[in-house]
Amino acid sequence: MVETLIQNLGEIYSNNIYIKRDDLIPISFGGNKARKAINFFQEIDEGAYDCVVTYGTSSSNHCRIVSSMAAMRKISCYIIGPKEASKPTFNSKMMNWLGAEITIVPVETVHNTIENKLEQLREQGRNPYFIAGGGHGNLGTQAYVDCYEEIRVFEKQNRIHFDYIFSASGTGTTQAGLVCGQLIHGDNRRIVGISIARKNPRGRQVVFNSVKEYLIEKNYTYDDEKIEKTIVFDDKYIGRGYGQNNIEIEQTIKDVLINHGIPLDSTYTGKAYAGMRAYLNKQGIRGKNILFIHTGGTPLFFDDLENIKI
């Protein structure tokens, strides 16, 4: 289990704001993808796998982390990426620097390309390990069930209760893990996923499916209605879509860096933090203890520096 710092950032709309610094996980700029990848690579280490195959865009924190952890083990890493989201980024530069073999194809051919790559490697006598895009799956969900346990330990040690927990919600397993933790313990709070790309109902359904799959695997029984009521998936702050910036996100990134020295990015954490501020204001939430999960993405912050007007 990886334990990360929780620090107080002061007040927003009379709420006490805290941030959990998963961006400080000490693997290649950290983040939620590092927390998840630790679980995947434990399986890789325990098995006889000699290479890893995964999927992601050029902005993918997941692909950066997988490339790094594969390089640390001196095993091959193969990344399949969509042509539609392949512009150069600091993450993609790091993937190349770390020795990943990147194949760019039209998005509609991604699935077949992955299957062909896995078949090709097996025909060569290799034993590939496949990780779904973003670390999606029960191992990824488990990482944030574990994170939820860390939060509960912090609460007990510091005699505090977080009324709301916010995070960026993309592939859904980060939010799903937190929701599973809440359900297992029966805690009274709201876990809010701020969508960075997906609209409802699809985005919410993806989180629901991840929660359901994990609980079934672990032999927990909850009716669908209870799970549905526990999931808060807000798609009001997507803006123009995945990786797209706006004035509110830019200002949020500036504010948090200037006031707290913490880098956010416009694709994930900056969008989620801006969404959290707007959510607290629009919902009239006051006098509560709020925890924001910093899910990482520091290399993307440097991409933003080239685009944000000072």
mmCIF file of C-alpha atoms in Angstrom:
data_model
loop_
_atom_site.group_PDB
_atom_site.id
_atom_site.type_symbol
_atom_site.label_atom_id
_atom_site.label_comp_id
_atom_site.label_asym_id
_atom_site.label_seq_id
_atom_site.Cartn_x
_atom_site.Cartn_y
_atom_site.Cartn_z
ATOM 1 C CA MET A 1 0.000 0.000 0.000
ATOM 2 C CA VAL A 2 1.243 3.484 -0.914
ATOM 3 C CA GLU A 3 0.498 6.194 1.650
ATOM 4 C CA THR A 4 0.424 9.793 0.462
ATOM 5 C CA LEU A 5 0.305 13.150 2.190
ATOM 6 C CA ILE A 6 -2.964 14.894 3.019
ATOM 7 C CA GLN A 7 -2.547 18.653 3.499
ATOM 8 C CA ASN A 8 -4.850 21.537 4.324
ATOM 9 C CA LEU A 9 -5.332 24.254 1.685
ATOM 10 C CA GLY A 10 -7.497 26.634 3.689
ATOM 11 C CA GLU A 11 -11.061 27.573 2.798
ATOM 12 C CA ILE A 12 -13.242 27.763 -0.304
ATOM 13 C CA TYR A 13 -16.781 29.116 0.218
ATOM 14 C CA SER A 14 -16.355 28.594 3.994
ATOM 15 C CA ASN A 15 -15.462 24.921 3.483
ATOM 16 C CA ASN A 16 -12.237 23.396 4.830
ATOM 17 C CA ILE A 17 -10.292 22.109 1.817
ATOM 18 C CA TYR A 18 -7.762 19.286 2.008
ATOM 19 C CA ILE A 19 -5.793 17.633 -0.784
ATOM 20 C CA LYS A 20 -4.424 14.088 -0.967
ATOM 21 C CA ARG A 21 -1.143 14.217 -2.869
ATOM 22 C CA ASP A 22 -1.138 11.071 -4.980
ATOM 23 C CA ASP A 23 0.949 13.134 -7.404
ATOM 24 C CA LEU A 24 3.826 12.561 -4.948
ATOM 25 C CA ILE A 25 3.899 8.763 -5.343
ATOM 26 C CA PRO A 26 7.609 8.280 -6.092
ATOM 27 C CA ILE A 27 7.346 6.663 -9.531
ATOM 28 C CA SER A 28 7.812 8.799 -12.650
ATOM 29 C CA PHE A 29 5.811 11.844 -11.436
ATOM 30 C CA GLY A 30 3.311 9.661 -9.546
ATOM 31 C CA GLY A 31 -0.457 9.979 -9.748
ATOM 32 C CA ASN A 32 -3.428 7.634 -9.650
ATOM 33 C CA LYS A 33 -2.012 5.642 -12.548
ATOM 34 C CA ALA A 34 1.104 4.928 -10.501
ATOM 35 C CA ARG A 35 -1.018 3.700 -7.595
ATOM 36 C CA LYS A 36 -2.877 1.369 -9.969
ATOM 37 C CA ALA A 37 0.197 0.236 -11.891
ATOM 38 C CA ILE A 38 1.841 -0.983 -8.692
ATOM 39 C CA ASN A 39 -0.886 -3.647 -8.510
ATOM 40 C CA PHE A 40 -0.524 -4.620 -12.172
ATOM 41 C CA PHE A 41 3.235 -4.893 -11.968
ATOM 42 C CA GLN A 42 3.003 -7.017 -8.845
ATOM 43 C CA GLU A 43 1.172 -9.551 -11.013
ATOM 44 C CA ILE A 44 3.774 -9.110 -13.744
ATOM 45 C CA ASP A 45 6.586 -9.692 -11.251
ATOM 46 C CA GLU A 46 4.890 -12.797 -9.856
ATOM 47 C CA GLY A 47 4.226 -14.236 -13.313
ATOM 48 C CA ALA A 48 6.508 -15.148 -16.173
ATOM 49 C CA TYR A 49 5.621 -12.103 -18.260
ATOM 50 C CA ASP A 50 8.340 -10.628 -20.432
ATOM 51 C CA CYS A 51 6.502 -7.657 -21.967
ATOM 52 C CA VAL A 52 3.471 -5.450 -21.429
ATOM 53 C CA VAL A 53 0.867 -4.113 -23.869
ATOM 54 C CA THR A 54 -1.479 -1.221 -23.149
ATOM 55 C CA TYR A 55 -3.526 1.532 -24.757
ATOM 56 C CA GLY A 56 -3.669 5.330 -24.400
ATOM 57 C CA THR A 57 -3.396 8.744 -25.992
ATOM 58 C CA SER A 58 -0.250 10.854 -26.204
ATOM 59 C CA SER A 59 -1.454 12.679 -23.056
ATOM 60 C CA SER A 60 -1.900 9.440 -21.109
ATOM 61 C CA ASN A 61 -0.465 9.455 -17.593
ATOM 62 C CA HIS A 62 -1.194 5.720 -17.541
ATOM 63 C CA CYS A 63 1.041 5.035 -20.550
ATOM 64 C CA ARG A 64 3.840 7.161 -19.084
ATOM 65 C CA ILE A 65 3.761 5.180 -15.846
ATOM 66 C CA VAL A 66 3.527 1.775 -17.548
ATOM 67 C CA SER A 67 6.463 2.717 -19.795
ATOM 68 C CA SER A 68 8.482 3.727 -16.760
ATOM 69 C CA MET A 69 7.735 0.649 -14.686
ATOM 70 C CA ALA A 70 8.465 -1.630 -17.665
ATOM 71 C CA ALA A 71 11.793 0.145 -18.254
ATOM 72 C CA MET A 72 12.699 -0.281 -14.576
ATOM 73 C CA ARG A 73 12.263 -4.050 -15.069
ATOM 74 C CA LYS A 74 13.960 -4.065 -18.466
ATOM 75 C CA ILE A 75 10.921 -5.601 -20.164
ATOM 76 C CA SER A 76 9.407 -4.445 -23.456
ATOM 77 C CA CYS A 77 6.450 -2.058 -23.468
ATOM 78 C CA TYR A 78 4.057 -1.726 -26.403
ATOM 79 C CA ILE A 79 1.548 1.136 -26.541
ATOM 80 C CA ILE A 80 -1.333 1.347 -29.000
ATOM 81 C CA GLY A 81 -2.545 4.935 -29.425
ATOM 82 C CA PRO A 82 -5.369 6.619 -31.362
ATOM 83 C CA LYS A 83 -4.309 8.815 -34.269
ATOM 84 C CA GLU A 84 -6.979 11.335 -33.256
ATOM 85 C CA ALA A 85 -5.135 12.143 -29.985
ATOM 86 C CA SER A 86 -1.477 11.770 -30.865
ATOM 87 C CA LYS A 87 0.020 15.262 -30.762
ATOM 88 C CA PRO A 88 3.421 15.422 -29.015
ATOM 89 C CA THR A 89 3.295 15.996 -25.246
ATOM 90 C CA PHE A 90 5.755 15.719 -22.390
ATOM 91 C CA ASN A 91 4.112 12.391 -21.530
ATOM 92 C CA SER A 92 4.623 11.042 -25.064
ATOM 93 C CA LYS A 93 8.238 12.268 -25.066
ATOM 94 C CA MET A 94 8.799 10.367 -21.838
ATOM 95 C CA MET A 95 7.204 7.222 -23.284
ATOM 96 C CA ASN A 96 9.656 7.363 -26.188
ATOM 97 C CA TRP A 97 12.590 8.155 -23.926
ATOM 98 C CA LEU A 98 11.689 5.168 -21.730
ATOM 99 C CA GLY A 99 11.851 2.872 -24.738
ATOM 100 C CA ALA A 100 8.175 2.134 -25.358
ATOM 101 C CA GLU A 101 7.225 1.011 -28.869
ATOM 102 C CA ILE A 102 4.268 3.208 -29.842
ATOM 103 C CA THR A 103 1.855 2.275 -32.633
ATOM 104 C CA ILE A 104 -0.558 4.979 -33.783
ATOM 105 C CA VAL A 105 -3.732 3.854 -35.564
ATOM 106 C CA PRO A 106 -7.237 5.237 -36.260
ATOM 107 C CA VAL A 107 -9.353 4.899 -33.139
ATOM 108 C CA GLU A 108 -11.765 2.453 -34.769
ATOM 109 C CA THR A 109 -8.921 -0.047 -35.355
ATOM 110 C CA VAL A 110 -7.435 0.129 -31.843
ATOM 111 C CA HIS A 111 -9.101 -3.056 -30.564
ATOM 112 C CA ASN A 112 -7.997 -5.193 -33.519
ATOM 113 C CA THR A 113 -4.494 -3.712 -33.361
ATOM 114 C CA ILE A 114 -4.184 -4.689 -29.707
ATOM 115 C CA GLU A 115 -5.402 -8.234 -30.416
ATOM 116 C CA ASN A 116 -3.003 -8.558 -33.357
ATOM 117 C CA LYS A 117 -0.066 -7.317 -31.275
ATOM 118 C CA LEU A 118 -0.808 -9.791 -28.482
ATOM 119 C CA GLU A 119 -1.136 -12.653 -30.988
ATOM 120 C CA GLN A 120 2.079 -11.623 -32.743
ATOM 121 C CA LEU A 121 4.019 -11.551 -29.481
ATOM 122 C CA ARG A 122 2.732 -14.973 -28.433
ATOM 123 C CA GLU A 123 3.689 -16.415 -31.837
ATOM 124 C CA GLN A 124 7.200 -15.088 -31.176
ATOM 125 C CA GLY A 125 7.320 -17.067 -27.954
ATOM 126 C CA ARG A 126 6.755 -14.014 -25.770
ATOM 127 C CA ASN A 127 4.412 -13.890 -22.768
ATOM 128 C CA PRO A 128 2.660 -10.488 -22.883
ATOM 129 C CA TYR A 129 0.662 -8.944 -20.044
ATOM 130 C CA PHE A 130 -2.201 -6.722 -21.164
ATOM 131 C CA ILE A 131 -3.338 -3.677 -19.170
ATOM 132 C CA ALA A 132 -6.545 -1.985 -20.281
ATOM 133 C CA GLY A 133 -6.410 1.732 -21.020
ATOM 134 C CA GLY A 134 -6.184 3.865 -17.896
ATOM 135 C CA GLY A 135 -5.605 0.804 -15.728
ATOM 136 C CA HIS A 136 -9.281 -0.100 -15.994
ATOM 137 C CA GLY A 137 -10.331 -3.270 -14.158
ATOM 138 C CA ASN A 138 -10.579 -4.688 -10.663
ATOM 139 C CA LEU A 139 -6.878 -4.311 -9.891
ATOM 140 C CA GLY A 140 -7.157 -0.620 -10.702
ATOM 141 C CA THR A 141 -10.294 -0.343 -8.584
ATOM 142 C CA GLN A 142 -8.504 -2.116 -5.709
ATOM 143 C CA ALA A 143 -5.861 0.614 -5.696
ATOM 144 C CA TYR A 144 -8.487 3.183 -4.708
ATOM 145 C CA VAL A 145 -10.226 0.900 -2.251
ATOM 146 C CA ASP A 146 -6.797 0.876 -0.573
ATOM 147 C CA CYS A 147 -6.608 4.669 -0.926
ATOM 148 C CA TYR A 148 -9.978 4.952 0.795
ATOM 149 C CA GLU A 149 -8.573 2.937 3.707
ATOM 150 C CA GLU A 150 -5.709 5.445 3.977
ATOM 151 C CA ILE A 151 -8.230 8.283 4.125
ATOM 152 C CA ARG A 152 -10.136 6.592 6.945
ATOM 153 C CA VAL A 153 -6.888 6.108 8.923
ATOM 154 C CA PHE A 154 -6.086 9.822 8.471
ATOM 155 C CA GLU A 155 -9.559 10.770 9.663
ATOM 156 C CA LYS A 156 -9.216 8.657 12.792
ATOM 157 C CA GLN A 157 -5.720 9.928 13.588
ATOM 158 C CA ASN A 158 -6.676 13.575 13.049
ATOM 159 C CA ARG A 159 -10.216 13.447 14.438
ATOM 160 C CA ILE A 160 -11.769 14.746 11.247
ATOM 161 C CA HIS A 161 -14.513 13.522 8.932
ATOM 162 C CA PHE A 162 -14.518 14.385 5.237
ATOM 163 C CA ASP A 163 -18.070 15.180 4.171
ATOM 164 C CA TYR A 164 -17.143 15.214 0.485
ATOM 165 C CA ILE A 165 -14.354 13.570 -1.513
ATOM 166 C CA PHE A 166 -13.735 14.901 -5.037
ATOM 167 C CA SER A 167 -11.617 13.469 -7.845
ATOM 168 C CA ALA A 168 -11.283 13.602 -11.598
ATOM 169 C CA SER A 169 -13.283 10.785 -13.196
ATOM 170 C CA GLY A 170 -12.064 9.445 -16.523
ATOM 171 C CA THR A 171 -11.962 5.676 -17.066
ATOM 172 C CA GLY A 172 -13.878 5.418 -13.783
ATOM 173 C CA THR A 173 -11.807 3.073 -11.609
ATOM 174 C CA THR A 174 -10.469 5.802 -9.293
ATOM 175 C CA GLN A 175 -13.984 6.916 -8.406
ATOM 176 C CA ALA A 176 -15.209 3.300 -8.378
ATOM 177 C CA GLY A 177 -12.582 2.287 -5.815
ATOM 178 C CA LEU A 178 -13.498 5.167 -3.525
ATOM 179 C CA VAL A 179 -17.209 4.336 -3.857
ATOM 180 C CA CYS A 180 -16.529 0.667 -3.093
ATOM 181 C CA GLY A 181 -14.650 1.689 0.045
ATOM 182 C CA GLN A 182 -17.547 3.861 1.121
ATOM 183 C CA LEU A 183 -20.082 1.074 0.528
ATOM 184 C CA ILE A 184 -18.001 -1.528 2.361
ATOM 185 C CA HIS A 185 -17.711 0.683 5.445
ATOM 186 C CA GLY A 186 -21.154 2.286 5.214
ATOM 187 C CA ASP A 187 -19.700 5.776 5.682
ATOM 188 C CA ASN A 188 -21.878 8.865 5.525
ATOM 189 C CA ARG A 189 -20.317 11.142 2.900
ATOM 190 C CA ARG A 190 -20.543 12.029 -0.793
ATOM 191 C CA ILE A 191 -17.892 10.968 -3.276
ATOM 192 C CA VAL A 192 -18.102 13.203 -6.334
ATOM 193 C CA GLY A 193 -16.457 12.320 -9.615
ATOM 194 C CA ILE A 194 -15.876 15.332 -11.874
ATOM 195 C CA SER A 195 -15.930 14.012 -15.434
ATOM 196 C CA ILE A 196 -12.994 15.034 -17.590
ATOM 197 C CA ALA A 197 -14.493 13.699 -20.830
ATOM 198 C CA ARG A 198 -17.488 11.395 -20.688
ATOM 199 C CA LYS A 199 -21.090 12.571 -20.609
ATOM 200 C CA ASN A 200 -23.950 10.931 -18.749
ATOM 201 C CA PRO A 201 -25.408 8.354 -18.903
ATOM 202 C CA ARG A 202 -22.343 6.541 -20.294
ATOM 203 C CA GLY A 203 -19.828 7.991 -17.818
ATOM 204 C CA ARG A 204 -21.955 7.137 -14.818
ATOM 205 C CA GLN A 205 -22.648 3.647 -16.173
ATOM 206 C CA VAL A 206 -18.922 2.940 -16.552
ATOM 207 C CA VAL A 207 -18.364 3.817 -12.882
ATOM 208 C CA PHE A 208 -21.383 1.719 -11.872
ATOM 209 C CA ASN A 209 -20.089 -1.278 -13.847
ATOM 210 C CA SER A 210 -16.646 -1.020 -12.226
ATOM 211 C CA VAL A 211 -18.186 -0.844 -8.742
ATOM 212 C CA LYS A 212 -20.460 -3.806 -9.460
ATOM 213 C CA GLU A 213 -17.679 -5.967 -10.932
ATOM 214 C CA TYR A 214 -15.367 -5.335 -7.978
ATOM 215 C CA LEU A 215 -18.030 -6.027 -5.340
ATOM 216 C CA ILE A 216 -19.061 -9.266 -7.049
ATOM 217 C CA GLU A 217 -15.440 -10.449 -7.247
ATOM 218 C CA LYS A 218 -14.973 -9.712 -3.521
ATOM 219 C CA ASN A 219 -18.285 -11.397 -2.592
ATOM 220 C CA TYR A 220 -20.053 -8.245 -1.384
ATOM 221 C CA THR A 221 -23.774 -7.967 -2.037
ATOM 222 C CA TYR A 222 -25.450 -4.591 -2.592
ATOM 223 C CA ASP A 223 -28.591 -3.947 -4.591
ATOM 224 C CA ASP A 224 -28.248 -1.813 -7.700
ATOM 225 C CA GLU A 225 -30.357 0.993 -6.245
ATOM 226 C CA LYS A 226 -27.974 1.467 -3.311
ATOM 227 C CA ILE A 227 -24.974 1.563 -5.644
ATOM 228 C CA GLU A 228 -26.740 4.035 -7.935
ATOM 229 C CA LYS A 229 -27.533 6.370 -5.034
ATOM 230 C CA THR A 230 -23.897 6.304 -3.909
ATOM 231 C CA ILE A 231 -22.431 7.328 -7.276
ATOM 232 C CA VAL A 232 -22.221 11.068 -8.016
ATOM 233 C CA PHE A 233 -20.837 11.587 -11.527
ATOM 234 C CA ASP A 234 -20.954 15.230 -12.606
ATOM 235 C CA ASP A 235 -20.477 15.978 -16.304
ATOM 236 C CA LYS A 236 -21.209 19.715 -16.166
ATOM 237 C CA TYR A 237 -17.562 20.807 -16.276
ATOM 238 C CA ILE A 238 -16.272 18.929 -19.344
ATOM 239 C CA GLY A 239 -16.197 22.101 -21.410
ATOM 240 C CA ARG A 240 -15.220 21.393 -25.004
ATOM 241 C CA GLY A 241 -14.113 17.837 -24.194
ATOM 242 C CA TYR A 242 -11.114 15.736 -23.233
ATOM 243 C CA GLY A 243 -7.911 17.735 -22.906
ATOM 244 C CA GLN A 244 -9.670 20.992 -23.773
ATOM 245 C CA ASN A 245 -8.942 24.094 -21.695
ATOM 246 C CA ASN A 246 -11.046 27.137 -20.770
ATOM 247 C CA ILE A 247 -10.595 30.366 -18.799
ATOM 248 C CA GLU A 248 -11.933 28.885 -15.529
ATOM 249 C CA ILE A 249 -9.517 25.948 -15.681
ATOM 250 C CA GLU A 250 -6.577 28.224 -16.533
ATOM 251 C CA GLN A 251 -7.387 30.508 -13.610
ATOM 252 C CA THR A 252 -7.730 27.528 -11.277
ATOM 253 C CA ILE A 253 -4.308 26.197 -12.300
ATOM 254 C CA LYS A 254 -2.762 29.640 -11.689
ATOM 255 C CA ASP A 255 -4.498 30.098 -8.337
ATOM 256 C CA VAL A 256 -3.473 26.721 -6.930
ATOM 257 C CA LEU A 257 0.120 27.091 -8.099
ATOM 258 C CA ILE A 258 0.472 30.653 -6.761
ATOM 259 C CA ASN A 259 -1.283 30.067 -3.442
ATOM 260 C CA HIS A 260 -0.137 26.528 -2.649
ATOM 261 C CA GLY A 261 2.771 25.679 -4.957
ATOM 262 C CA ILE A 262 0.894 22.674 -6.335
ATOM 263 C CA PRO A 263 0.798 22.010 -10.094
ATOM 264 C CA LEU A 264 -2.483 20.988 -11.721
ATOM 265 C CA ASP A 265 -3.204 20.351 -15.403
ATOM 266 C CA SER A 266 -6.003 21.238 -17.785
ATOM 267 C CA THR A 267 -6.759 17.651 -18.829
ATOM 268 C CA TYR A 268 -7.408 16.067 -15.431
ATOM 269 C CA THR A 269 -6.721 17.733 -12.076
ATOM 270 C CA GLY A 270 -7.195 21.369 -13.092
ATOM 271 C CA LYS A 271 -10.542 20.559 -14.694
ATOM 272 C CA ALA A 272 -11.591 18.516 -11.640
ATOM 273 C CA TYR A 273 -10.496 21.179 -9.131
ATOM 274 C CA ALA A 274 -12.299 23.892 -11.088
ATOM 275 C CA GLY A 275 -15.331 21.623 -11.213
ATOM 276 C CA MET A 276 -15.141 21.073 -7.455
ATOM 277 C CA ARG A 277 -15.099 24.818 -6.775
ATOM 278 C CA ALA A 278 -18.092 25.361 -9.056
ATOM 279 C CA TYR A 279 -19.945 22.392 -7.527
ATOM 280 C CA LEU A 280 -19.470 23.702 -3.983
ATOM 281 C CA ASN A 281 -20.730 27.125 -5.029
ATOM 282 C CA LYS A 282 -23.702 25.985 -7.107
ATOM 283 C CA GLN A 283 -24.822 23.418 -4.529
ATOM 284 C CA GLY A 284 -24.549 25.971 -1.721
ATOM 285 C CA ILE A 285 -22.242 23.702 0.294
ATOM 286 C CA ARG A 286 -20.802 25.531 3.297
ATOM 287 C CA GLY A 287 -19.002 24.627 6.518
ATOM 288 C CA LYS A 288 -17.962 21.147 5.357
ATOM 289 C CA ASN A 289 -14.676 19.244 5.286
ATOM 290 C CA ILE A 290 -13.700 18.610 1.671
ATOM 291 C CA LEU A 291 -10.977 16.288 0.355
ATOM 292 C CA PHE A 292 -9.661 16.596 -3.198
ATOM 293 C CA ILE A 293 -7.662 13.666 -4.593
ATOM 294 C CA HIS A 294 -4.719 14.975 -6.636
ATOM 295 C CA THR A 295 -4.495 12.232 -9.241
ATOM 296 C CA GLY A 296 -1.260 13.486 -10.804
ATOM 297 C CA GLY A 297 -0.340 14.555 -14.311
ATOM 298 C CA THR A 298 2.609 16.862 -13.620
ATOM 299 C CA PRO A 299 4.119 16.464 -17.131
ATOM 300 C CA LEU A 300 0.827 17.799 -18.527
ATOM 301 C CA PHE A 301 1.272 20.901 -16.369
ATOM 302 C CA PHE A 302 4.388 21.706 -18.408
ATOM 303 C CA ASP A 303 2.409 21.234 -21.626
ATOM 304 C CA ASP A 304 -0.054 23.795 -20.270
ATOM 305 C CA LEU A 305 2.720 26.313 -19.584
ATOM 306 C CA GLU A 306 3.256 26.590 -23.325
ATOM 307 C CA ASN A 307 -0.423 27.398 -23.927
ATOM 308 C CA ILE A 308 -1.656 29.354 -20.902
ATOM 309 C CA LYS A 309 -1.312 33.113 -21.160
ATOM 310 C CA ILE A 310 0.621 34.575 -18.221
#
